[in-house]
Short mmCIF file of C-alpha atoms in Angstrom, two decimals:
data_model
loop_
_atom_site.label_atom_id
_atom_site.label_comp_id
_atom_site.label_asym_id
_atom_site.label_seq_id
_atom_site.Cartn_x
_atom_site.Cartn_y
_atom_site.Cartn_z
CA UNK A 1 119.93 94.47 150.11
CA UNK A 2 120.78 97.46 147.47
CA UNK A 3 118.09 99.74 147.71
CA UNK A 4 116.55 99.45 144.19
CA UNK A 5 113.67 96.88 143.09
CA UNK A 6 114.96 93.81 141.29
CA UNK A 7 113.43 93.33 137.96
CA UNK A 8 112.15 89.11 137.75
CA UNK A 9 113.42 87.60 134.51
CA UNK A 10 111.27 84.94 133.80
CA UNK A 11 112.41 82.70 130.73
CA UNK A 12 109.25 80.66 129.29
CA UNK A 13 110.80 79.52 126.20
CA UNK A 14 111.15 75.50 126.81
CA UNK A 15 109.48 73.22 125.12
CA UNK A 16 109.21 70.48 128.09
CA UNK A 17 109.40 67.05 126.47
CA UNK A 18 110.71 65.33 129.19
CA UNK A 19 106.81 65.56 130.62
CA UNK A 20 105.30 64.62 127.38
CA UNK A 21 102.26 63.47 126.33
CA UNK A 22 100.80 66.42 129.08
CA UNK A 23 103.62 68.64 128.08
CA UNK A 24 102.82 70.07 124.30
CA UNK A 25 104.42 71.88 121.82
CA UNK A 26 101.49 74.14 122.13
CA UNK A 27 101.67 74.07 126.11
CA UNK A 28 104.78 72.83 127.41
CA UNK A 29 104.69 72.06 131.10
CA UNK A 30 105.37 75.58 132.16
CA UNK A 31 101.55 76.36 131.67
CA UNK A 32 100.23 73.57 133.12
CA UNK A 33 99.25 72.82 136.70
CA UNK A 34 101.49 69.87 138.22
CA UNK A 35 101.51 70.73 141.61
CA UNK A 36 98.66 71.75 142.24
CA UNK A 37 95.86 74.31 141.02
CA UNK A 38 98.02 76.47 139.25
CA UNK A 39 100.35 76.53 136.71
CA UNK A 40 104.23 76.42 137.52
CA UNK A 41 104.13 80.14 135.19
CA UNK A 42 101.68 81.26 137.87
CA UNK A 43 103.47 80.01 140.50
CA UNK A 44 106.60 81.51 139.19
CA UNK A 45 105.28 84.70 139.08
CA UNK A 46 103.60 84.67 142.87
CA UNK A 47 107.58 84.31 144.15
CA UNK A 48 108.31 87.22 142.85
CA UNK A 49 104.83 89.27 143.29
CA UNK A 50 106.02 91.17 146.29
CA UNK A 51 106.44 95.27 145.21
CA UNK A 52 108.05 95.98 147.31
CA UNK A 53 110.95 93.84 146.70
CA UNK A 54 110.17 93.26 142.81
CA UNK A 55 109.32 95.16 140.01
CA UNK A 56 106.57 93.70 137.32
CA UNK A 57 107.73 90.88 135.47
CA UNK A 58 109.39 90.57 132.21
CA UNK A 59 108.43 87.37 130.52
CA UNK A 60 110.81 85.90 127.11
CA UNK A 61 108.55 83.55 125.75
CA UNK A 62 107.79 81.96 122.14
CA UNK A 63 105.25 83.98 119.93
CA UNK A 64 102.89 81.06 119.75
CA UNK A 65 102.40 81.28 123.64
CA UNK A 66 101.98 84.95 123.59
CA UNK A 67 97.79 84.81 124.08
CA UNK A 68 98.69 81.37 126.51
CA UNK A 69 100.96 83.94 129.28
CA UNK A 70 98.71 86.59 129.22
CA UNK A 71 95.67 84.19 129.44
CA UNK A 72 96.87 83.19 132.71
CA UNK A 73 98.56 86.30 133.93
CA UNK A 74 96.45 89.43 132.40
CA UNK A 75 98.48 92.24 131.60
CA UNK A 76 100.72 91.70 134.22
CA UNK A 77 104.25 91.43 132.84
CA UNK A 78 105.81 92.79 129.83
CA UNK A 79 106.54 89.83 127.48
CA UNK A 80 109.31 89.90 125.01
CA UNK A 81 108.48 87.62 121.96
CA UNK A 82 112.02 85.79 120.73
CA UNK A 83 111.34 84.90 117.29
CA UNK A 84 113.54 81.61 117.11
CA UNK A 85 114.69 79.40 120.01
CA UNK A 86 118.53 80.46 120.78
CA UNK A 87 118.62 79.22 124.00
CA UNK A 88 119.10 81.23 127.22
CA UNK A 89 121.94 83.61 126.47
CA UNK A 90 120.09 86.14 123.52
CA UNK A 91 117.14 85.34 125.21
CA UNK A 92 118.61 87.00 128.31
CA UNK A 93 120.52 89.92 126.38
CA UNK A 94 116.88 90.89 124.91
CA UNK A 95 115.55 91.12 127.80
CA UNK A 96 118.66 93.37 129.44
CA UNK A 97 118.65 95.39 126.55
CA UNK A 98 115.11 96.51 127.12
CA UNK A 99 115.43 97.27 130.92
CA UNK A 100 117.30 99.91 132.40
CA UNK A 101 121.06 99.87 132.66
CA UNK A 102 121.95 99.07 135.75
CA UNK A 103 118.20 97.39 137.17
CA UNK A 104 118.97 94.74 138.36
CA UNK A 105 117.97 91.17 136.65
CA UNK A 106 116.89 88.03 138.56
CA UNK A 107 116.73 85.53 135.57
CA UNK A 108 114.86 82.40 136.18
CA UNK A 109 113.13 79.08 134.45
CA UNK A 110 109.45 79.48 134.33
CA UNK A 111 109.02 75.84 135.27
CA UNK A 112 110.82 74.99 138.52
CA UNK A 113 109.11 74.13 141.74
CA UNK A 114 110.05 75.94 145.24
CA UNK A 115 108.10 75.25 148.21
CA UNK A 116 110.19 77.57 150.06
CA UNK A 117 109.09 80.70 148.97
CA UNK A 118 110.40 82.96 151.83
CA UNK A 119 114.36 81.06 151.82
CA UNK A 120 114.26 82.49 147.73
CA UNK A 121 113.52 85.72 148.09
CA UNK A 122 116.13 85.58 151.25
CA UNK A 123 118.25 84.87 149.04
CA UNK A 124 117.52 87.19 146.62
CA UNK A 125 118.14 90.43 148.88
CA UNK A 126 121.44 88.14 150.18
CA UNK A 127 122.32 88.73 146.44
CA UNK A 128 121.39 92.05 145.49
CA UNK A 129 124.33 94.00 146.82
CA UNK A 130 127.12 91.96 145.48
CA UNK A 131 125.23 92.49 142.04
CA UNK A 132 124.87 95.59 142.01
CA UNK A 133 128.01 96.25 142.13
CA UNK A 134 129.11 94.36 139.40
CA UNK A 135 129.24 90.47 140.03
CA UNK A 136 127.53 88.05 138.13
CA UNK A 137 125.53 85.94 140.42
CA UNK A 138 124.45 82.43 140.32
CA UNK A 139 122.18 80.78 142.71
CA UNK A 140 122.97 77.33 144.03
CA UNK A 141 121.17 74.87 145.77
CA UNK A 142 122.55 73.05 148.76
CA UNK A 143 122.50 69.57 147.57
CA UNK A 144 120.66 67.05 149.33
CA UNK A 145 121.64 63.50 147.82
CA UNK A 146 124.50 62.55 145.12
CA UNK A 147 122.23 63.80 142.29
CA UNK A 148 123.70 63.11 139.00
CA UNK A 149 121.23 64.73 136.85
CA UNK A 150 122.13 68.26 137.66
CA UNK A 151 124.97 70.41 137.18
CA UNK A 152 126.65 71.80 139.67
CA UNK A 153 128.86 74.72 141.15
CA UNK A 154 132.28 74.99 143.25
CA UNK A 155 131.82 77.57 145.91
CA UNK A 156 135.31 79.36 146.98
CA UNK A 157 136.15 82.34 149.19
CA UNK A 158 133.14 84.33 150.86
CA UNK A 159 132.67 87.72 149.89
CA UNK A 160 130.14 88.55 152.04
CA UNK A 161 128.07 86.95 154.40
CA UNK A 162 125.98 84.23 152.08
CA UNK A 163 127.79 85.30 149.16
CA UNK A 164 131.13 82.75 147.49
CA UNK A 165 133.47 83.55 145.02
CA UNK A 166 132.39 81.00 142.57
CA UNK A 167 135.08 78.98 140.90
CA UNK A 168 133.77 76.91 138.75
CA UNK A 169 130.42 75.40 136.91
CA UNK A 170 130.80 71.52 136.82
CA UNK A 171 129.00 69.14 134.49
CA UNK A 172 126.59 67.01 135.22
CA UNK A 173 128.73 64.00 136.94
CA UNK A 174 128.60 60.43 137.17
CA UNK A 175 127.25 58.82 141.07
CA UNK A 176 130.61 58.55 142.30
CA UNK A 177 132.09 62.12 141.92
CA UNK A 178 128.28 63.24 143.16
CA UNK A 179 128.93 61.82 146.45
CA UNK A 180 132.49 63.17 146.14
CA UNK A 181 130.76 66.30 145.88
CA UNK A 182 128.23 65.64 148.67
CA UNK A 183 130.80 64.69 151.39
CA UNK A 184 132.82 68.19 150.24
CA UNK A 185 130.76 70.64 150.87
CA UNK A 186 131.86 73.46 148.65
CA UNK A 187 128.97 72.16 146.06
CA UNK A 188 125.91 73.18 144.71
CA UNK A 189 123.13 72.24 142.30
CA UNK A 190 122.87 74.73 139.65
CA UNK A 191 119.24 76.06 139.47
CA UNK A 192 119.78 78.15 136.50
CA UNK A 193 118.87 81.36 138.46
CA UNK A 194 120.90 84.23 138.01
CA UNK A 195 121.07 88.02 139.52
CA UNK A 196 123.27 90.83 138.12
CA UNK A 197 122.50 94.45 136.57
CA UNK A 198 121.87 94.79 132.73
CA UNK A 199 124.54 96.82 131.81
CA UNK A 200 127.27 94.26 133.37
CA UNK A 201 125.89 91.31 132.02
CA UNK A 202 125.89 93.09 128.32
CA UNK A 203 129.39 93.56 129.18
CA UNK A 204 130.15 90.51 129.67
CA UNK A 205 128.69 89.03 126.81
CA UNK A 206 129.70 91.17 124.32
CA UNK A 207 133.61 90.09 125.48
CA UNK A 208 132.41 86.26 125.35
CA UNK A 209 130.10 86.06 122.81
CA UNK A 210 130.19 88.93 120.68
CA UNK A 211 128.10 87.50 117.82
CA UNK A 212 125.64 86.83 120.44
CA UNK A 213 125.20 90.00 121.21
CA UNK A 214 125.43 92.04 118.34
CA UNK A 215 123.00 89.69 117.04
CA UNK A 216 120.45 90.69 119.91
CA UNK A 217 121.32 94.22 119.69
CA UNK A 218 120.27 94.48 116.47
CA UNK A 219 117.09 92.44 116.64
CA UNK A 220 115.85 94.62 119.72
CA UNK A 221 116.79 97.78 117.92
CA UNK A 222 115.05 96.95 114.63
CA UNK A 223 111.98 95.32 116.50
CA UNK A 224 108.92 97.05 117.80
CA UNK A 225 106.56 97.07 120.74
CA UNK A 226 102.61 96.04 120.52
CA UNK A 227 101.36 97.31 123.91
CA UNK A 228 103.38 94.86 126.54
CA UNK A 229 104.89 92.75 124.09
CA UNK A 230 107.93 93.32 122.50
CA UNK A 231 108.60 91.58 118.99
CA UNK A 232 112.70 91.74 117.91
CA UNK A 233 113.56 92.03 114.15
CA UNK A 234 113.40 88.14 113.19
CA UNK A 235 115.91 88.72 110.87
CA UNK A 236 118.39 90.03 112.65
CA UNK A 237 117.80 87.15 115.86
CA UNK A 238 118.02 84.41 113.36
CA UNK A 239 121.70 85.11 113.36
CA UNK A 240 122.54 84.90 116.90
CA UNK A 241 124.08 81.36 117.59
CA UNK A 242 122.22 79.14 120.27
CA UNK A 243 124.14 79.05 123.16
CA UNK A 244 123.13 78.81 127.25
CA UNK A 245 124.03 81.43 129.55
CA UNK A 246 126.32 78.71 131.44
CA UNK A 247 128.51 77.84 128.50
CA UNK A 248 128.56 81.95 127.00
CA UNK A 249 128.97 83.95 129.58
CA UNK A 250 129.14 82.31 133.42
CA UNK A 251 132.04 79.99 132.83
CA UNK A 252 133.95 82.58 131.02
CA UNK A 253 133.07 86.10 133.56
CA UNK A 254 136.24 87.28 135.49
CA UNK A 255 133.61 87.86 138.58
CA UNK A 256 131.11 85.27 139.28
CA UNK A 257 129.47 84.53 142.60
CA UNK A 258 127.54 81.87 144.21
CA UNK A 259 124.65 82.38 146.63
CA UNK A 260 123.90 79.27 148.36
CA UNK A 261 119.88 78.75 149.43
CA UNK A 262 118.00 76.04 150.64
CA UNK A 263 115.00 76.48 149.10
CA UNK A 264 112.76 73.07 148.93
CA UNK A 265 113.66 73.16 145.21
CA UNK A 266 112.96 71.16 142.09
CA UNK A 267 113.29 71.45 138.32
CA UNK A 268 110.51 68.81 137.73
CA UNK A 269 112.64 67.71 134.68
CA UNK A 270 110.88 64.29 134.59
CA UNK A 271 107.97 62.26 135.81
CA UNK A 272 110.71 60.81 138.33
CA UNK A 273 110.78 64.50 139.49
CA UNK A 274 107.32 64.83 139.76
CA UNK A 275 106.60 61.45 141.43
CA UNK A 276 109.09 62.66 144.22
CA UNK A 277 107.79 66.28 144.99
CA UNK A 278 103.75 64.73 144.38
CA UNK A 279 101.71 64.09 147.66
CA UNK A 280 101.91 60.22 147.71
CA UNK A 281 99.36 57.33 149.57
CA UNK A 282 100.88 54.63 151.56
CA UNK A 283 102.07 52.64 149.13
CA UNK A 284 104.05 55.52 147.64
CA UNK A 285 102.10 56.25 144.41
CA UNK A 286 100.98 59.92 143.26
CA UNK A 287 97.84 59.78 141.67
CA UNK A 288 96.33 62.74 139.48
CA UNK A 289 92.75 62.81 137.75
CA UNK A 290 90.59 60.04 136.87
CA UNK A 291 92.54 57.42 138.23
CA UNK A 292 91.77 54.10 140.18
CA UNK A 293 95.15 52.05 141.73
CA UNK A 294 94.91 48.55 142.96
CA UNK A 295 98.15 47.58 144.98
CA UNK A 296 100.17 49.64 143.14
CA UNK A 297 103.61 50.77 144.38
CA UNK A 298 105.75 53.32 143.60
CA UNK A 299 103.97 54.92 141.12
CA UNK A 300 103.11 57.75 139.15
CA UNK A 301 99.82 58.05 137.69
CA UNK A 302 97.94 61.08 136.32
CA UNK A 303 95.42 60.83 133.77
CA UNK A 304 93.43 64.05 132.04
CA UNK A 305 91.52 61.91 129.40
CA UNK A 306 89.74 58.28 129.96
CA UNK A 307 89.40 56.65 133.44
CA UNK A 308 93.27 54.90 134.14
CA UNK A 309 92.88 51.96 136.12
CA UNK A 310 96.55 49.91 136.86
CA UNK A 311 96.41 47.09 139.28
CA UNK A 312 99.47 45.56 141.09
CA UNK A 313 101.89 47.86 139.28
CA UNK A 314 105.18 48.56 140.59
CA UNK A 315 107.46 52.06 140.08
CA UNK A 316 105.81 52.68 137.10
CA UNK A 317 105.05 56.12 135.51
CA UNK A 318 101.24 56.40 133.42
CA UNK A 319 100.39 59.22 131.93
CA UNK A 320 97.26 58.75 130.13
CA UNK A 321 95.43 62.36 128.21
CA UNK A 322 92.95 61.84 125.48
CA UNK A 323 94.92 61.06 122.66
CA UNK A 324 98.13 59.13 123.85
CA UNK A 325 99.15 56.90 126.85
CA UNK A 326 102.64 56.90 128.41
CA UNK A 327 104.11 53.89 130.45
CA UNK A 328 107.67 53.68 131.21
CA UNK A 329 109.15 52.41 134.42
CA UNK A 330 110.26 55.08 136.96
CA UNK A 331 113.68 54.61 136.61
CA UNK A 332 113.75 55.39 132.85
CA UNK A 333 111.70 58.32 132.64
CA UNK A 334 114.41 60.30 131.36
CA UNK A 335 114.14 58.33 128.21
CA UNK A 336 110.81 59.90 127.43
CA UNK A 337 112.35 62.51 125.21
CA UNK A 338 113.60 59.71 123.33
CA UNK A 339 109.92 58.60 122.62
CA UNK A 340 109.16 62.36 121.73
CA UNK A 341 112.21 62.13 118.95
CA UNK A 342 110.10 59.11 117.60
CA UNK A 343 107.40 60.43 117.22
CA UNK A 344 108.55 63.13 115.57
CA UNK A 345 110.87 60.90 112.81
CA UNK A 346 108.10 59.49 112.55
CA UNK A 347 105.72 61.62 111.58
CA UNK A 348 103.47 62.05 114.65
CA UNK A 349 104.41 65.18 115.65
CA UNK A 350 101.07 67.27 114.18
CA UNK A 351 98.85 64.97 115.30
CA UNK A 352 100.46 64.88 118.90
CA UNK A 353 101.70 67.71 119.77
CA UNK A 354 105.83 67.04 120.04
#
């Protein structure tokens, strides 16, 4: 473990449609509590609350969440406000740019679930001295089934104990290479967490994405600072292209590395998710709220407006809040972004919040 705190990353800028009608444009499912009584922001932050290990949070978020974060954090974390959604790679360089040179970064969603709290931040101080001295480092979880939702990462050499030589980032695959994968051994699920000091991953992307970066330079640099939040030139963001960390920098770097954790993790990226990481009855249903199940199996079913009653139902999600009602069978929840593109053709999107 390098001797220095790590600085937590937190990126809060999704929009979370894949959990709509709970999930809003106005409070995506980052700020909402799934799991339990508190939000997955909250419990984001508590992984990381240790000070002796971590230093206060920085938090890249939309503007129009601003009051949201520090409603259910207090003054807490700095938050950096990126004016337009370029995904996670100016999002990130913002956030280097403001923190020391070589503090070190752990980037991470603000909206994954991991019930092992202790096998993270293991990981973390596995990770911290191979970043700081210069690798970019990727954390990957052991896989547990032939998932073919996520992507995933080829481990190669070890360069220290717990620490690969990573040799490539793999697309999201179809069920047969995933069990290819699976039997292998050498892959992981990328999480989308990331360790690795400011200055080297600034580096890195001004060589593989220079319009990224001078982009981002020049909106922190023309910006300004209200307190703990930091507002970029909007300007000057507007002309970064939108591009993922993954894709811009980690699949180009001449020095990545993989940490493998186990970590009891989830990205909660549907209501499939959700159903499988929920406490369930016999039967296998999750309920949540005001909900009465008959003889249902399988199921899903969380309601934070009227009383949902479903009788006899079988894997079925129902997601019922006070101004729209979900149903779509287990297997397709994926899809529910589709219904959120709909809505918004047609029209609904004021009105419901996509």
């Amino acid at each position: 473990m390098s001797s220095q705190r790590v600085l937590p990353v937190i990126l809060s800028g999704g929009s979370g449609t894949r959990l709509w009608p709970m999930s809003r444009t106005a409070c995506p499912k980052q700020f909402i509590a799934l799991t339990g009584a508190e939000t997955m922001l909250q419990l984001t932050v508590e992984r990381v609350a240790d000070p002796e290990l971590f230093e206060p949070p920085m938090i890249v978020a939309h503007p129009l969440h601003a009051d949201l974060i520090e409603g259910q954090l207090g003054a807490a974390a700095t938050l950096i406000l990126e004016p337009h959604a370029r995904n996670t790679a100016p999002a990130i360089a913002l956030a280097a740019l403001a923190a020391p040179a070589e503090q070190l970064l752990l980037v991470m969603p603000s909206d994954h679930l991991i019930h092992d709290a202790d096998g993270f931040r293991a990981a973390v101080q596995t990770a911290a001295a191979t970043a700081a001295e210069g690798w970019l480092v990727t954390f990957g979880v052991r896989p547990s089934r032939p998932e073919t939702a996520y992507g995933y990462l080829r481990r190669g050499a070890e360069l220290a104990p717990g620490v690969f030589e990573g040799e490539a980032f793999v697309e999201k695959p179809d069920r047969e290479t995933a069990g290819r994968y699976l039997a292998d051994g050498c892959y992981d699920w990328n999480a989308g967490i990331f360790m690795f000091r400011a200055d080297v991953y600034l580096q890195a992307l001004e060589k593989a994405a220079p319009e990224i970066s001078a982009a981002a330079r020049a909106a922190f640099e023309s910006g300004r600072r209200e307190g703990a939040r930091v507002l970029p030139d909007p300007d000057s963001f507007a002309r970064s292209p939108s591009d993922s960390i993954d894709y811009a920098v980690m699949e180009k770097a001449e020095r990545f590395a993989v940490v493998p954790v186990d970590m009891d993790w989830s990205d909660v990226g549907s209501w499939e998710a959700l159903h499988e990481v929920s406490p369930q009855d016999e039967r296998g249903t999750a309920i949540g709220g005001d909900v009465l199940s008959i003889d249902s199996k399988g199921c899903l079913l969380r309601s934070s407006g009227p009383k949902l009653v479903v009788v006899g139902a079988e894997d079925l999600i129902v997601i019922a809040t006070a101004d729209a009602v979900l149903v779509v069978p287990k297997s397709q929840s994926q899809r529910v972004k589709e219904a959120v593109d709909a809505l918004r053709a047609a029209g609904g999107n004021e009105g419901l919040g996509v």
